[in-house]
């Protein structure tokens, strides 16, 4: 093959790679991927969760679909979106970690968003050991629909906005381990601050449901505990 032909085909290949990068070049599209990593959702639900109007949410989702990052199914007049595969979730998780490591603005933005964190945290493996020992309560503070789509086995579901009113559903004599969507999810931070302010023993899982799934750890779905 002539060199100029090879150069042209190589350019097309790298342009195809770049199309994926372009689809990720939006904070709101990354937020939509974060939401879809928790489970399938309708356009309406995604728009509400991401603070977008329907037209803007649909446009972002179409961009992600054209790049092959999301897939759809139709149920009547409703269109449901989901991640196209676990590899998309892995890419999203890796992108965040690489950005935190190499982009100077990320740590400061992370700390500003998540807030001060005086409480401790524990790893997935440490949590599994403590679950087996039966000495902790595991609390999922994501929205109920995300809990139903998949949660850590045995976890109690109390969405963070309901926690203040439902705190008495948690035993007072056990430490509560809180988790939410992933490592950068503010819901767990807010929940731990609320629990400790109320005199409860509370600690965070150091990541969340995204990383739990990607580690291929056991996941329960549908039931509410």
PDB file of C-alpha atoms in Angstrom:
ATOM      1  CA  UNK A   1       0.000   0.000   0.000  1.00  0.00           C
ATOM      2  CA  UNK A   2       1.440   3.437  -0.935  1.00  0.00           C
ATOM      3  CA  UNK A   3       2.603   5.563   2.012  1.00  0.00           C
ATOM      4  CA  UNK A   4       0.080   8.324   1.320  1.00  0.00           C
ATOM      5  CA  UNK A   5      -2.730   5.745   1.327  1.00  0.00           C
ATOM      6  CA  UNK A   6      -1.512   4.323   4.635  1.00  0.00           C
ATOM      7  CA  UNK A   7      -1.361   7.824   6.036  1.00  0.00           C
ATOM      8  CA  UNK A   8      -4.937   8.468   4.974  1.00  0.00           C
ATOM      9  CA  UNK A   9      -6.271   5.260   6.499  1.00  0.00           C
ATOM     10  CA  UNK A  10      -4.332   5.901   9.710  1.00  0.00           C
ATOM     11  CA  UNK A  11      -5.844   9.381   9.905  1.00  0.00           C
ATOM     12  CA  UNK A  12      -9.344   7.940   9.538  1.00  0.00           C
ATOM     13  CA  UNK A  13      -8.593   5.429  12.295  1.00  0.00           C
ATOM     14  CA  UNK A  14      -7.407   8.112  14.703  1.00  0.00           C
ATOM     15  CA  UNK A  15     -10.314  10.366  13.780  1.00  0.00           C
ATOM     16  CA  UNK A  16     -12.606   7.484  14.718  1.00  0.00           C
ATOM     17  CA  UNK A  17     -10.843   7.245  18.089  1.00  0.00           C
ATOM     18  CA  UNK A  18     -11.175  11.009  18.523  1.00  0.00           C
ATOM     19  CA  UNK A  19     -14.935  10.848  18.004  1.00  0.00           C
ATOM     20  CA  UNK A  20     -15.193   8.964  21.284  1.00  0.00           C
ATOM     21  CA  UNK A  21     -13.111  11.602  23.016  1.00  0.00           C
ATOM     22  CA  UNK A  22     -15.309  14.360  21.656  1.00  0.00           C
ATOM     23  CA  UNK A  23     -18.410  12.652  23.032  1.00  0.00           C
ATOM     24  CA  UNK A  24     -16.839  12.744  26.499  1.00  0.00           C
ATOM     25  CA  UNK A  25     -15.869  16.410  26.243  1.00  0.00           C
ATOM     26  CA  UNK A  26     -18.810  17.666  28.288  1.00  0.00           C
ATOM     27  CA  UNK A  27     -19.267  17.698  32.037  1.00  0.00           C
ATOM     28  CA  UNK A  28     -22.998  17.085  31.679  1.00  0.00           C
ATOM     29  CA  UNK A  29     -22.468  14.081  29.422  1.00  0.00           C
ATOM     30  CA  UNK A  30     -20.080  12.625  31.997  1.00  0.00           C
ATOM     31  CA  UNK A  31     -22.716  13.247  34.671  1.00  0.00           C
ATOM     32  CA  UNK A  32     -25.254  11.344  32.555  1.00  0.00           C
ATOM     33  CA  UNK A  33     -22.820   8.432  32.272  1.00  0.00           C
ATOM     34  CA  UNK A  34     -22.393   8.531  36.051  1.00  0.00           C
ATOM     35  CA  UNK A  35     -26.167   8.259  36.489  1.00  0.00           C
ATOM     36  CA  UNK A  36     -26.468   5.470  33.920  1.00  0.00           C
ATOM     37  CA  UNK A  37     -23.726   3.524  35.688  1.00  0.00           C
ATOM     38  CA  UNK A  38     -26.292   3.060  38.474  1.00  0.00           C
ATOM     39  CA  UNK A  39     -28.868   1.516  36.155  1.00  0.00           C
ATOM     40  CA  UNK A  40     -31.219   2.085  33.239  1.00  0.00           C
ATOM     41  CA  UNK A  41     -33.259   5.308  33.198  1.00  0.00           C
ATOM     42  CA  UNK A  42     -35.720   7.181  31.041  1.00  0.00           C
ATOM     43  CA  UNK A  43     -34.852  10.487  29.410  1.00  0.00           C
ATOM     44  CA  UNK A  44     -37.208  12.268  31.826  1.00  0.00           C
ATOM     45  CA  UNK A  45     -35.525  10.724  34.876  1.00  0.00           C
ATOM     46  CA  UNK A  46     -32.047  11.514  33.572  1.00  0.00           C
ATOM     47  CA  UNK A  47     -32.976  15.112  32.792  1.00  0.00           C
ATOM     48  CA  UNK A  48     -34.382  15.625  36.285  1.00  0.00           C
ATOM     49  CA  UNK A  49     -31.421  13.993  38.032  1.00  0.00           C
ATOM     50  CA  UNK A  50     -28.874  15.982  36.004  1.00  0.00           C
ATOM     51  CA  UNK A  51     -30.734  19.301  36.274  1.00  0.00           C
ATOM     52  CA  UNK A  52     -31.317  19.567  32.529  1.00  0.00           C
ATOM     53  CA  UNK A  53     -34.336  20.319  30.383  1.00  0.00           C
ATOM     54  CA  UNK A  54     -35.583  17.492  28.189  1.00  0.00           C
ATOM     55  CA  UNK A  55     -34.275  18.966  24.941  1.00  0.00           C
ATOM     56  CA  UNK A  56     -30.737  19.400  26.272  1.00  0.00           C
ATOM     57  CA  UNK A  57     -30.703  15.995  27.964  1.00  0.00           C
ATOM     58  CA  UNK A  58     -31.906  14.317  24.767  1.00  0.00           C
ATOM     59  CA  UNK A  59     -29.211  16.065  22.708  1.00  0.00           C
ATOM     60  CA  UNK A  60     -26.461  14.932  25.097  1.00  0.00           C
ATOM     61  CA  UNK A  61     -27.807  11.376  25.100  1.00  0.00           C
ATOM     62  CA  UNK A  62     -27.901  11.304  21.306  1.00  0.00           C
ATOM     63  CA  UNK A  63     -24.237  12.335  21.230  1.00  0.00           C
ATOM     64  CA  UNK A  64     -23.381   9.529  23.641  1.00  0.00           C
ATOM     65  CA  UNK A  65     -25.430   7.076  21.602  1.00  0.00           C
ATOM     66  CA  UNK A  66     -23.737   8.051  18.337  1.00  0.00           C
ATOM     67  CA  UNK A  67     -20.378   7.419  20.008  1.00  0.00           C
ATOM     68  CA  UNK A  68     -21.567   3.981  21.084  1.00  0.00           C
ATOM     69  CA  UNK A  69     -21.452   4.698  24.822  1.00  0.00           C
ATOM     70  CA  UNK A  70     -25.166   4.175  25.510  1.00  0.00           C
ATOM     71  CA  UNK A  71     -27.903   1.938  24.164  1.00  0.00           C
ATOM     72  CA  UNK A  72     -31.682   2.323  24.215  1.00  0.00           C
ATOM     73  CA  UNK A  73     -34.890   0.362  24.374  1.00  0.00           C
ATOM     74  CA  UNK A  74     -38.423   1.589  23.780  1.00  0.00           C
ATOM     75  CA  UNK A  75     -41.345   0.862  26.083  1.00  0.00           C
ATOM     76  CA  UNK A  76     -44.475   2.444  24.630  1.00  0.00           C
ATOM     77  CA  UNK A  77     -43.684   6.121  24.200  1.00  0.00           C
ATOM     78  CA  UNK A  78     -40.821   6.005  26.681  1.00  0.00           C
ATOM     79  CA  UNK A  79     -37.193   5.537  25.703  1.00  0.00           C
ATOM     80  CA  UNK A  80     -34.914   3.948  28.290  1.00  0.00           C
ATOM     81  CA  UNK A  81     -31.167   4.512  28.222  1.00  0.00           C
ATOM     82  CA  UNK A  82     -28.427   2.283  29.616  1.00  0.00           C
ATOM     83  CA  UNK A  83     -24.665   2.045  29.315  1.00  0.00           C
ATOM     84  CA  UNK A  84     -23.608   0.059  26.260  1.00  0.00           C
ATOM     85  CA  UNK A  85     -21.374  -2.168  28.386  1.00  0.00           C
ATOM     86  CA  UNK A  86     -19.265  -2.483  31.515  1.00  0.00           C
ATOM     87  CA  UNK A  87     -16.301  -1.239  29.491  1.00  0.00           C
ATOM     88  CA  UNK A  88     -18.004   2.168  29.287  1.00  0.00           C
ATOM     89  CA  UNK A  89     -18.282   2.259  33.082  1.00  0.00           C
ATOM     90  CA  UNK A  90     -14.619   1.255  33.329  1.00  0.00           C
ATOM     91  CA  UNK A  91     -13.628   4.029  30.931  1.00  0.00           C
ATOM     92  CA  UNK A  92     -15.621   6.569  32.924  1.00  0.00           C
ATOM     93  CA  UNK A  93     -14.046   5.463  36.227  1.00  0.00           C
ATOM     94  CA  UNK A  94     -10.549   5.498  34.729  1.00  0.00           C
ATOM     95  CA  UNK A  95     -11.051   8.935  33.190  1.00  0.00           C
ATOM     96  CA  UNK A  96     -11.894  10.370  36.604  1.00  0.00           C
ATOM     97  CA  UNK A  97      -8.863   8.825  38.276  1.00  0.00           C
ATOM     98  CA  UNK A  98      -6.475   9.912  35.516  1.00  0.00           C
ATOM     99  CA  UNK A  99      -7.871  13.450  35.679  1.00  0.00           C
ATOM    100  CA  UNK A 100      -7.460  13.557  39.462  1.00  0.00           C
ATOM    101  CA  UNK A 101      -3.859  12.349  39.186  1.00  0.00           C
ATOM    102  CA  UNK A 102      -2.713  14.548  36.330  1.00  0.00           C
ATOM    103  CA  UNK A 103      -4.968  17.607  36.231  1.00  0.00           C
ATOM    104  CA  UNK A 104      -4.143  20.132  38.928  1.00  0.00           C
ATOM    105  CA  UNK A 105      -7.648  21.613  39.054  1.00  0.00           C
ATOM    106  CA  UNK A 106      -9.396  18.355  39.948  1.00  0.00           C
ATOM    107  CA  UNK A 107      -8.365  17.842  43.613  1.00  0.00           C
ATOM    108  CA  UNK A 108      -9.401  21.369  44.586  1.00  0.00           C
ATOM    109  CA  UNK A 109     -12.704  21.047  42.718  1.00  0.00           C
ATOM    110  CA  UNK A 110     -13.286  17.652  44.354  1.00  0.00           C
ATOM    111  CA  UNK A 111     -12.658  18.997  47.853  1.00  0.00           C
ATOM    112  CA  UNK A 112     -14.862  22.021  47.218  1.00  0.00           C
ATOM    113  CA  UNK A 113     -17.717  19.778  46.063  1.00  0.00           C
ATOM    114  CA  UNK A 114     -17.430  16.998  48.631  1.00  0.00           C
ATOM    115  CA  UNK A 115     -16.643  19.267  51.582  1.00  0.00           C
ATOM    116  CA  UNK A 116     -14.621  18.607  54.694  1.00  0.00           C
ATOM    117  CA  UNK A 117     -14.478  15.001  55.774  1.00  0.00           C
ATOM    118  CA  UNK A 118     -13.418  14.343  59.352  1.00  0.00           C
ATOM    119  CA  UNK A 119     -14.896  10.845  59.329  1.00  0.00           C
ATOM    120  CA  UNK A 120     -12.946   7.763  58.393  1.00  0.00           C
ATOM    121  CA  UNK A 121     -13.425   5.483  55.449  1.00  0.00           C
ATOM    122  CA  UNK A 122     -12.869   1.845  54.644  1.00  0.00           C
ATOM    123  CA  UNK A 123     -12.198  -0.212  51.536  1.00  0.00           C
ATOM    124  CA  UNK A 124     -14.471  -2.681  49.789  1.00  0.00           C
ATOM    125  CA  UNK A 125     -12.482  -5.604  51.179  1.00  0.00           C
ATOM    126  CA  UNK A 126     -12.618  -4.209  54.714  1.00  0.00           C
ATOM    127  CA  UNK A 127     -16.372  -3.754  54.354  1.00  0.00           C
ATOM    128  CA  UNK A 128     -16.832  -7.347  53.208  1.00  0.00           C
ATOM    129  CA  UNK A 129     -14.928  -8.569  56.271  1.00  0.00           C
ATOM    130  CA  UNK A 130     -17.061  -6.482  58.594  1.00  0.00           C
ATOM    131  CA  UNK A 131     -20.283  -7.561  56.898  1.00  0.00           C
ATOM    132  CA  UNK A 132     -19.254 -11.179  57.422  1.00  0.00           C
ATOM    133  CA  UNK A 133     -18.530 -10.400  61.079  1.00  0.00           C
ATOM    134  CA  UNK A 134     -21.965  -8.799  61.433  1.00  0.00           C
ATOM    135  CA  UNK A 135     -20.703  -5.740  63.307  1.00  0.00           C
ATOM    136  CA  UNK A 136     -21.851  -2.987  60.911  1.00  0.00           C
ATOM    137  CA  UNK A 137     -24.993  -1.670  59.281  1.00  0.00           C
ATOM    138  CA  UNK A 138     -24.591  -0.881  55.584  1.00  0.00           C
ATOM    139  CA  UNK A 139     -26.574   2.146  54.443  1.00  0.00           C
ATOM    140  CA  UNK A 140     -27.334   2.999  50.804  1.00  0.00           C
ATOM    141  CA  UNK A 141     -28.261   6.686  50.510  1.00  0.00           C
ATOM    142  CA  UNK A 142     -28.903   6.802  46.755  1.00  0.00           C
ATOM    143  CA  UNK A 143     -32.416   7.345  45.335  1.00  0.00           C
ATOM    144  CA  UNK A 144     -34.678   4.303  45.702  1.00  0.00           C
ATOM    145  CA  UNK A 145     -34.701   3.516  41.966  1.00  0.00           C
ATOM    146  CA  UNK A 146     -30.916   3.203  41.999  1.00  0.00           C
ATOM    147  CA  UNK A 147     -31.048   0.937  45.046  1.00  0.00           C
ATOM    148  CA  UNK A 148     -33.597  -1.280  43.291  1.00  0.00           C
ATOM    149  CA  UNK A 149     -31.379  -1.493  40.201  1.00  0.00           C
ATOM    150  CA  UNK A 150     -28.596  -2.984  42.304  1.00  0.00           C
ATOM    151  CA  UNK A 151     -27.135  -2.617  45.787  1.00  0.00           C
ATOM    152  CA  UNK A 152     -24.666  -4.183  48.185  1.00  0.00           C
ATOM    153  CA  UNK A 153     -26.288  -7.317  49.670  1.00  0.00           C
ATOM    154  CA  UNK A 154     -27.930  -6.578  53.009  1.00  0.00           C
ATOM    155  CA  UNK A 155     -27.780  -2.797  52.629  1.00  0.00           C
ATOM    156  CA  UNK A 156     -30.606  -0.682  54.027  1.00  0.00           C
ATOM    157  CA  UNK A 157     -32.087   1.918  51.685  1.00  0.00           C
ATOM    158  CA  UNK A 158     -32.656   5.402  53.113  1.00  0.00           C
ATOM    159  CA  UNK A 159     -32.223   8.174  50.534  1.00  0.00           C
ATOM    160  CA  UNK A 160     -30.094  10.970  51.961  1.00  0.00           C
ATOM    161  CA  UNK A 161     -32.933  13.504  51.842  1.00  0.00           C
ATOM    162  CA  UNK A 162     -35.017  11.210  54.107  1.00  0.00           C
ATOM    163  CA  UNK A 163     -32.251  10.320  56.538  1.00  0.00           C
ATOM    164  CA  UNK A 164     -32.924  13.006  59.143  1.00  0.00           C
ATOM    165  CA  UNK A 165     -36.520  11.806  59.578  1.00  0.00           C
ATOM    166  CA  UNK A 166     -35.704   8.084  59.389  1.00  0.00           C
ATOM    167  CA  UNK A 167     -32.529   7.952  61.445  1.00  0.00           C
ATOM    168  CA  UNK A 168     -34.246   5.867  64.130  1.00  0.00           C
ATOM    169  CA  UNK A 169     -34.509   3.008  61.613  1.00  0.00           C
ATOM    170  CA  UNK A 170     -30.782   2.512  62.117  1.00  0.00           C
ATOM    171  CA  UNK A 171     -29.604   0.676  65.251  1.00  0.00           C
ATOM    172  CA  UNK A 172     -27.823   2.981  67.682  1.00  0.00           C
ATOM    173  CA  UNK A 173     -25.376   0.361  68.970  1.00  0.00           C
ATOM    174  CA  UNK A 174     -23.684  -0.419  65.635  1.00  0.00           C
ATOM    175  CA  UNK A 175     -21.470   1.573  63.331  1.00  0.00           C
ATOM    176  CA  UNK A 176     -23.078   2.580  60.043  1.00  0.00           C
ATOM    177  CA  UNK A 177     -21.097   2.271  56.819  1.00  0.00           C
ATOM    178  CA  UNK A 178     -22.508   4.635  54.195  1.00  0.00           C
ATOM    179  CA  UNK A 179     -22.119   4.410  50.433  1.00  0.00           C
ATOM    180  CA  UNK A 180     -23.617   6.013  47.343  1.00  0.00           C
ATOM    181  CA  UNK A 181     -22.855   6.076  43.601  1.00  0.00           C
ATOM    182  CA  UNK A 182     -19.085   6.139  43.607  1.00  0.00           C
ATOM    183  CA  UNK A 183     -15.903   7.695  44.891  1.00  0.00           C
ATOM    184  CA  UNK A 184     -16.965  11.230  43.994  1.00  0.00           C
ATOM    185  CA  UNK A 185     -20.572  11.025  45.194  1.00  0.00           C
ATOM    186  CA  UNK A 186     -21.444  13.719  47.730  1.00  0.00           C
ATOM    187  CA  UNK A 187     -24.490  11.873  49.101  1.00  0.00           C
ATOM    188  CA  UNK A 188     -22.377   9.622  51.340  1.00  0.00           C
ATOM    189  CA  UNK A 189     -20.406  12.589  52.680  1.00  0.00           C
ATOM    190  CA  UNK A 190     -23.620  14.448  53.526  1.00  0.00           C
ATOM    191  CA  UNK A 191     -25.080  11.359  55.191  1.00  0.00           C
ATOM    192  CA  UNK A 192     -22.021  10.733  57.361  1.00  0.00           C
ATOM    193  CA  UNK A 193     -21.977  14.372  58.469  1.00  0.00           C
ATOM    194  CA  UNK A 194     -25.661  14.153  59.416  1.00  0.00           C
ATOM    195  CA  UNK A 195     -25.221  10.894  61.311  1.00  0.00           C
ATOM    196  CA  UNK A 196     -22.183  12.049  63.268  1.00  0.00           C
ATOM    197  CA  UNK A 197     -23.904  15.349  64.095  1.00  0.00           C
ATOM    198  CA  UNK A 198     -26.693  13.230  65.613  1.00  0.00           C
ATOM    199  CA  UNK A 199     -24.197  11.313  67.738  1.00  0.00           C
ATOM    200  CA  UNK A 200     -24.098   8.162  65.596  1.00  0.00           C
ATOM    201  CA  UNK A 201     -21.008   6.172  64.662  1.00  0.00           C
ATOM    202  CA  UNK A 202     -20.693   6.501  60.891  1.00  0.00           C
ATOM    203  CA  UNK A 203     -18.003   5.889  58.304  1.00  0.00           C
ATOM    204  CA  UNK A 204     -17.877   5.941  54.505  1.00  0.00           C
ATOM    205  CA  UNK A 205     -17.047   3.283  51.989  1.00  0.00           C
ATOM    206  CA  UNK A 206     -14.101   4.870  50.165  1.00  0.00           C
ATOM    207  CA  UNK A 207     -15.816   4.519  46.780  1.00  0.00           C
ATOM    208  CA  UNK A 208     -19.297   3.283  45.896  1.00  0.00           C
ATOM    209  CA  UNK A 209     -21.642   1.228  43.763  1.00  0.00           C
ATOM    210  CA  UNK A 210     -19.806   1.926  40.497  1.00  0.00           C
ATOM    211  CA  UNK A 211     -16.542   0.507  41.796  1.00  0.00           C
ATOM    212  CA  UNK A 212     -18.324  -2.330  43.618  1.00  0.00           C
ATOM    213  CA  UNK A 213     -19.912  -3.481  40.343  1.00  0.00           C
ATOM    214  CA  UNK A 214     -16.687  -3.121  38.381  1.00  0.00           C
ATOM    215  CA  UNK A 215     -14.941  -5.324  40.950  1.00  0.00           C
ATOM    216  CA  UNK A 216     -17.576  -7.987  40.168  1.00  0.00           C
ATOM    217  CA  UNK A 217     -18.639  -8.218  43.805  1.00  0.00           C
ATOM    218  CA  UNK A 218     -22.107  -9.595  44.680  1.00  0.00           C
ATOM    219  CA  UNK A 219     -25.036  -7.290  43.885  1.00  0.00           C
ATOM    220  CA  UNK A 220     -28.671  -7.630  44.937  1.00  0.00           C
ATOM    221  CA  UNK A 221     -31.549  -6.029  43.052  1.00  0.00           C
ATOM    222  CA  UNK A 222     -35.233  -5.178  43.373  1.00  0.00           C
ATOM    223  CA  UNK A 223     -35.968  -5.821  47.054  1.00  0.00           C
ATOM    224  CA  UNK A 224     -36.189  -3.025  49.613  1.00  0.00           C
ATOM    225  CA  UNK A 225     -34.695  -3.751  53.041  1.00  0.00           C
TER     226      UNK A 225
END
